[in-house]
mmCIF file of C-alpha atoms and ligand atoms in Angstrom:
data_model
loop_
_atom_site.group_PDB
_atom_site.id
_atom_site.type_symbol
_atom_site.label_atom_id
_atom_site.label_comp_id
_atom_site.label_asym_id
_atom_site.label_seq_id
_atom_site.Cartn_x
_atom_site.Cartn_y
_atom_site.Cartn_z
ATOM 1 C CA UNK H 1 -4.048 -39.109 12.034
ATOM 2 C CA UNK H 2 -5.959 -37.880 9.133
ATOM 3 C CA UNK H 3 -7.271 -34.859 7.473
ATOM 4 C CA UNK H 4 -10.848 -33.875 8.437
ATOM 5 C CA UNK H 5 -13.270 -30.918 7.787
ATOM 6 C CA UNK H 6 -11.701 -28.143 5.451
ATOM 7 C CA UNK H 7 -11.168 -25.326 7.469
ATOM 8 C CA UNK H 8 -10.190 -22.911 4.744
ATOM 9 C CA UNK H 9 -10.293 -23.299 1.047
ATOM 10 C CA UNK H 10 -7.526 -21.839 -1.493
ATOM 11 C CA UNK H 11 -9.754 -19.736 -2.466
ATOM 12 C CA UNK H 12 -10.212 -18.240 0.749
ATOM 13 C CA UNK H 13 -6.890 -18.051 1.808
ATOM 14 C CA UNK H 14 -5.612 -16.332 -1.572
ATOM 15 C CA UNK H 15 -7.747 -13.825 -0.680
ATOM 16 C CA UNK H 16 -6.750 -13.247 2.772
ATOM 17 C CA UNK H 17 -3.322 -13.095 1.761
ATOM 18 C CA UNK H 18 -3.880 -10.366 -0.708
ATOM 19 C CA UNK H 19 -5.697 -8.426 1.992
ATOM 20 C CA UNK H 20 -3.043 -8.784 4.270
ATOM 21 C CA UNK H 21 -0.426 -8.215 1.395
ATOM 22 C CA UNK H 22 -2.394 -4.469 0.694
ATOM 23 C CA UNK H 23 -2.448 -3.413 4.382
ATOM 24 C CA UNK H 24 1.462 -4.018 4.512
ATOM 25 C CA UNK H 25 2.108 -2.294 1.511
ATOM 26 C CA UNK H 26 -0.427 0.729 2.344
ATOM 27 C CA UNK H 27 1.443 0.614 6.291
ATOM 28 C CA UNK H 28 5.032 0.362 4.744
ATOM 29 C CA UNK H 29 4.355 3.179 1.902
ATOM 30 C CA UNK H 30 7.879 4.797 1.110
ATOM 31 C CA UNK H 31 9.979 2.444 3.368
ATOM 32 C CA UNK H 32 11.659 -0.651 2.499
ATOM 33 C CA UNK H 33 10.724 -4.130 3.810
ATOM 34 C CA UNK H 34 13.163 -6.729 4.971
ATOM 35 C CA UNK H 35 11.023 -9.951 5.681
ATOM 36 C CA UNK H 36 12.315 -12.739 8.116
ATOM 37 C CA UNK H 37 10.466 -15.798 7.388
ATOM 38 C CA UNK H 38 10.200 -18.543 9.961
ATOM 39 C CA UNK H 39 10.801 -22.355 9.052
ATOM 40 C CA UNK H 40 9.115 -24.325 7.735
ATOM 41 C CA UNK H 41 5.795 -23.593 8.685
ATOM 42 C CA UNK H 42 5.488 -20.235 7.295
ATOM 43 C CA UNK H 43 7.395 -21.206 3.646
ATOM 44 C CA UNK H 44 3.737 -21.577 1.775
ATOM 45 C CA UNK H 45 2.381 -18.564 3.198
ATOM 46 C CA UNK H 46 5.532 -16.338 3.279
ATOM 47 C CA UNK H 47 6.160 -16.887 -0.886
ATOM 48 C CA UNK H 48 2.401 -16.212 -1.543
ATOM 49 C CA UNK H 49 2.440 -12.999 1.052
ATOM 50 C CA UNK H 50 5.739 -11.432 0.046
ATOM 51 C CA UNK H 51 4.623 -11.786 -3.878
ATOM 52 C CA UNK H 52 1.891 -10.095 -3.534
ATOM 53 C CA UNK H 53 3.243 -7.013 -1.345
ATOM 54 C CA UNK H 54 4.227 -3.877 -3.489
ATOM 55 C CA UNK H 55 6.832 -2.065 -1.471
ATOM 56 C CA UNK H 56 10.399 -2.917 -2.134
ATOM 57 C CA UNK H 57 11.152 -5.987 -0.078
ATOM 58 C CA UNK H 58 14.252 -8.201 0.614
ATOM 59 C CA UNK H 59 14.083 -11.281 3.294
ATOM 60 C CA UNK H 60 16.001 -14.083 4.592
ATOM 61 C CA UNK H 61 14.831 -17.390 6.918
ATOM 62 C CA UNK H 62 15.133 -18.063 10.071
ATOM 63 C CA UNK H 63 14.772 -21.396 11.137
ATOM 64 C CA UNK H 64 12.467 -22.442 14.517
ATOM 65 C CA UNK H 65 10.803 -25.045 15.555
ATOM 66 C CA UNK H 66 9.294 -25.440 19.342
ATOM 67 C CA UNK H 67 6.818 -28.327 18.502
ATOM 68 C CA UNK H 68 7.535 -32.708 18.840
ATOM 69 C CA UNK H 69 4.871 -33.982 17.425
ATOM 70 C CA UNK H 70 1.528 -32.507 18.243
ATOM 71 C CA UNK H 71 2.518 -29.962 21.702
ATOM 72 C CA UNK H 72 4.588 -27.768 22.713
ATOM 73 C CA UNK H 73 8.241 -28.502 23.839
ATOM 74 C CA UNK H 74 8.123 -25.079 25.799
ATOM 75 C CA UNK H 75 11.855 -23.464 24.489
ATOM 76 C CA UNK H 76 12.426 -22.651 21.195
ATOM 77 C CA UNK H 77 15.012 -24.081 19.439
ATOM 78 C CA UNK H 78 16.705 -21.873 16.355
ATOM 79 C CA UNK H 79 18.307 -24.610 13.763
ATOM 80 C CA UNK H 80 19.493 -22.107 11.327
ATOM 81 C CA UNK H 81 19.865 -18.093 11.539
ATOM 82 C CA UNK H 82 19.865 -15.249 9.623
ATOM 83 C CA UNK H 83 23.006 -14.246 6.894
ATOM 84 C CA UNK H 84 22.051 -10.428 6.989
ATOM 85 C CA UNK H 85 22.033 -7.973 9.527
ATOM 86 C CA UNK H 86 19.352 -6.056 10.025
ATOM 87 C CA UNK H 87 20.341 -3.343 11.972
ATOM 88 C CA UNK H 88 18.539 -0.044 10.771
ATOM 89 C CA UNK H 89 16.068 -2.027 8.571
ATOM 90 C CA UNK H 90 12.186 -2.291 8.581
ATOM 91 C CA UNK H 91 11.623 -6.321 9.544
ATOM 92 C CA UNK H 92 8.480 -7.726 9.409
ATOM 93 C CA UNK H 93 8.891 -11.222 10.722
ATOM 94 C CA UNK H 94 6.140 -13.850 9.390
ATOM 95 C CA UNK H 95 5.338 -17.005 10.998
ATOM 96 C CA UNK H 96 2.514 -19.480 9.717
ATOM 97 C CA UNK H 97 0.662 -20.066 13.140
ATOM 98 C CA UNK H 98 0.625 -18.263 16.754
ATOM 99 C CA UNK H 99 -0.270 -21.049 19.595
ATOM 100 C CA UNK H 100 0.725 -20.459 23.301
ATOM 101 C CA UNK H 101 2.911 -17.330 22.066
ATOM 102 C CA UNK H 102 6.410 -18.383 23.150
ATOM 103 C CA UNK H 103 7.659 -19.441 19.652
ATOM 104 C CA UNK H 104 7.122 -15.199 18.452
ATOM 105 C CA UNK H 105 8.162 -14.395 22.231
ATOM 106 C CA UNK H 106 11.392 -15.254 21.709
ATOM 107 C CA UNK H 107 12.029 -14.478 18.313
ATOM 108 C CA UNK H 108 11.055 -11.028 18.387
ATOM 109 C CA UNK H 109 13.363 -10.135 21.444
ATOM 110 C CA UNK H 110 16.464 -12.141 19.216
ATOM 111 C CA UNK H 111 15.891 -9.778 16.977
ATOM 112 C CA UNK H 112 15.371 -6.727 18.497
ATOM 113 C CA UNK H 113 18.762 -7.060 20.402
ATOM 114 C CA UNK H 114 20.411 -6.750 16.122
ATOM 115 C CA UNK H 115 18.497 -2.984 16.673
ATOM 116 C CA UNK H 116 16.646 -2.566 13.845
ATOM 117 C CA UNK H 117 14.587 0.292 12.695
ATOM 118 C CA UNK H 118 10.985 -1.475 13.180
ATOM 119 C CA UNK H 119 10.125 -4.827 13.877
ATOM 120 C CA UNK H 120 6.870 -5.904 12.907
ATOM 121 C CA UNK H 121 4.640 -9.418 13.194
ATOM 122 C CA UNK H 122 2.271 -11.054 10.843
ATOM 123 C CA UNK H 123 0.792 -14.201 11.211
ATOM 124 C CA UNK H 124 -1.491 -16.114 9.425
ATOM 125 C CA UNK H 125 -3.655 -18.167 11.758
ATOM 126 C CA UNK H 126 -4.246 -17.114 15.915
ATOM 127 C CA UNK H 127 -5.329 -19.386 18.080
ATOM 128 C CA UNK H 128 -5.672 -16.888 20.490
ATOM 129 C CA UNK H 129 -7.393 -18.782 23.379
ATOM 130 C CA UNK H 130 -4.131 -20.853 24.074
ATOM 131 C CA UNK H 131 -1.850 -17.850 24.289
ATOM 132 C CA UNK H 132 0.067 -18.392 27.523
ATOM 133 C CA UNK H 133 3.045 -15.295 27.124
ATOM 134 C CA UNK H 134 1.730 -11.931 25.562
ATOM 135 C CA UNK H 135 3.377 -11.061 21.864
ATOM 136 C CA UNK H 136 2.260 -7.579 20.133
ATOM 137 C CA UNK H 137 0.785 -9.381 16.567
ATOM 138 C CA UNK H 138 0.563 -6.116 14.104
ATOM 139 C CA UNK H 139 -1.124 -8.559 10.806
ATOM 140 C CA UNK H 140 -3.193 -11.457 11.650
ATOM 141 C CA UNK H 141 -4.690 -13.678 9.028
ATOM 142 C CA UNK H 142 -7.592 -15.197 10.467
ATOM 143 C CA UNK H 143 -8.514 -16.347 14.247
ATOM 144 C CA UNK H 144 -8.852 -19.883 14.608
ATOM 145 C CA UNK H 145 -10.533 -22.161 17.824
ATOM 146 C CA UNK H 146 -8.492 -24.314 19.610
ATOM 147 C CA UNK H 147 -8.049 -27.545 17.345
ATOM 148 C CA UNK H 148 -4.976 -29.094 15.487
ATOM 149 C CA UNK H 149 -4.940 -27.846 11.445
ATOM 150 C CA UNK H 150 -2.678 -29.181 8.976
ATOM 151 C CA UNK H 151 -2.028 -27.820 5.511
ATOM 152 C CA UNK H 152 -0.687 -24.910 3.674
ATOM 153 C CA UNK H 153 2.557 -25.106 5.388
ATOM 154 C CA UNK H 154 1.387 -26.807 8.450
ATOM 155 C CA UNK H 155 2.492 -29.746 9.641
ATOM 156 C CA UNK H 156 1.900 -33.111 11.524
ATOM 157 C CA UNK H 157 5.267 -34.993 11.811
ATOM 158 C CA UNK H 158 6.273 -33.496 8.385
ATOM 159 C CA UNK H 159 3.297 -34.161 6.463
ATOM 160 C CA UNK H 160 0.334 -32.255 4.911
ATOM 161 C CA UNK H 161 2.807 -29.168 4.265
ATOM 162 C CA UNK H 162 1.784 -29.219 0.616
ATOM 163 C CA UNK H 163 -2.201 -29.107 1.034
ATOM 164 C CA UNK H 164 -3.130 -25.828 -1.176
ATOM 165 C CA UNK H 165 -5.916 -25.522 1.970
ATOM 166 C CA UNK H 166 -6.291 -25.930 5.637
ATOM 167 C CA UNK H 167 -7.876 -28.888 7.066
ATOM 168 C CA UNK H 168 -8.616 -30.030 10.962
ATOM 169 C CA UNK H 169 -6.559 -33.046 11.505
ATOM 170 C CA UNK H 170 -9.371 -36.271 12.522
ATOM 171 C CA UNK H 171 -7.457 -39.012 14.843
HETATM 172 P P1 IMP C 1 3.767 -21.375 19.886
HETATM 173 O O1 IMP C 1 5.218 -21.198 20.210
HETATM 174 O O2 IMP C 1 3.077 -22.230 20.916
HETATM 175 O O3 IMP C 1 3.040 -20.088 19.630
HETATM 176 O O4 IMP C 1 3.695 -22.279 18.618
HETATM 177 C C1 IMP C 1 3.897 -21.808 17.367
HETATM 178 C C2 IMP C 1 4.358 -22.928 16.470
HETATM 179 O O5 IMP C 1 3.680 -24.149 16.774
HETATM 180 C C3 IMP C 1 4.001 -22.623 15.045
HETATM 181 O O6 IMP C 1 5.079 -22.015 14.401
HETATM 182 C C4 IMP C 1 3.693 -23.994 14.468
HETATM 183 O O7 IMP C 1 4.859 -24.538 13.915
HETATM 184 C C5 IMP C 1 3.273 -24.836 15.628
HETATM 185 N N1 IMP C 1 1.804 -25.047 15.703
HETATM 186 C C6 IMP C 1 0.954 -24.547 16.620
HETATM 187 N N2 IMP C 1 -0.313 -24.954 16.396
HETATM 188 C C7 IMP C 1 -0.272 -25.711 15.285
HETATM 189 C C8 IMP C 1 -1.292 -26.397 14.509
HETATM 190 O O8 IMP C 1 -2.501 -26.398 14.793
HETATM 191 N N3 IMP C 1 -0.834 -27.066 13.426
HETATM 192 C C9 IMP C 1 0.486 -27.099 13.055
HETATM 193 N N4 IMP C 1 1.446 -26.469 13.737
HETATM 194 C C10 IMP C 1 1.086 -25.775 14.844
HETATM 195 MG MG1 MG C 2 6.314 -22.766 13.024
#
């Protein structure tokens, strides 16, 4: 596999993070944000989104993975969990990509059972047309078609995490 046509440039992307960072922070006004990161898919985004939000935010990881390779596994599998509780406390989970939907399915219902105040999603990239469970999404980045994409945070078998852009992966 290699990496093809640029989907989104840095450029682009910083920007869409800083408009997603300003709706969060206008949304959350007065409250206190505790963000739940998922790994490692959403590490790149999740440090660039959470610097740039102006509210008073503390998170933790959480750490998921549902994928082998390039599909689906159908469960989710939780390899690490979160040290705080966050009963009473405005989360705003993040995840990198949204694909058939189960991966967010059954996060957000783990944590709602810890009862916290709020629970919102963001996400950075929706591939909506492969959504196969329905998840309430309150942020999305951008809307992307059906097709494979590697980079900022996104893998294939491990790699291409660390491309500052996102590329369609080329067989
Ligand atoms: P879902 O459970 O099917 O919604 O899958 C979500 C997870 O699948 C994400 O957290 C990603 O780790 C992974 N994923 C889905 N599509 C892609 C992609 O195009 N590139 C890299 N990872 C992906
Ligand atoms: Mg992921």
């Amino acid at each position: 596999m290699e990496i093809g046509k640029k989907l989104f440039t840095t450029r682009k992307i910083q920007s869409k993070v800083k408009e997603l960072a300003q709706r969060i922070s206008s949304d959350y006004e007065g409250k206190e944000i505790f963000a739940v990161g998922v790994l490692k898919g959403a590490a790149i985004f999740f440090a660039d989104l959470i610097r740039a939000i102006t509210v008073p935010l503390t998170f933790d990881f959480i750490i998921a993975s549902s994928y082998k390779k390039m599909e689906t596994t159908g469960y989710v599998n939780i390899y690490g969990d979160l040290r705080e509780d966050i009963t009473g406390k405005h989360v705003l989970l993040v995840e990198d990509i949204i694909d058939t939907g189960l991966t967010l399915k059954f996060l957000r219902e783990k944590l709602i059972e810890r009862n916290p105040q709020s629970l919102r999603t963001c996400v950075f990239l929706d591939k909506k047309e492969r959504r196969i469970v329905d998840v309430p999404i309150d942020y999305t980045g951008f809307e992307i078609p059906d097709k494979y994409v590697v980079g900022y945070g996104l893998d294939c078998e491990s790699k291409f995490r660390n491309l500052p852009y996102i590329a369609f992966l080329e067989p």
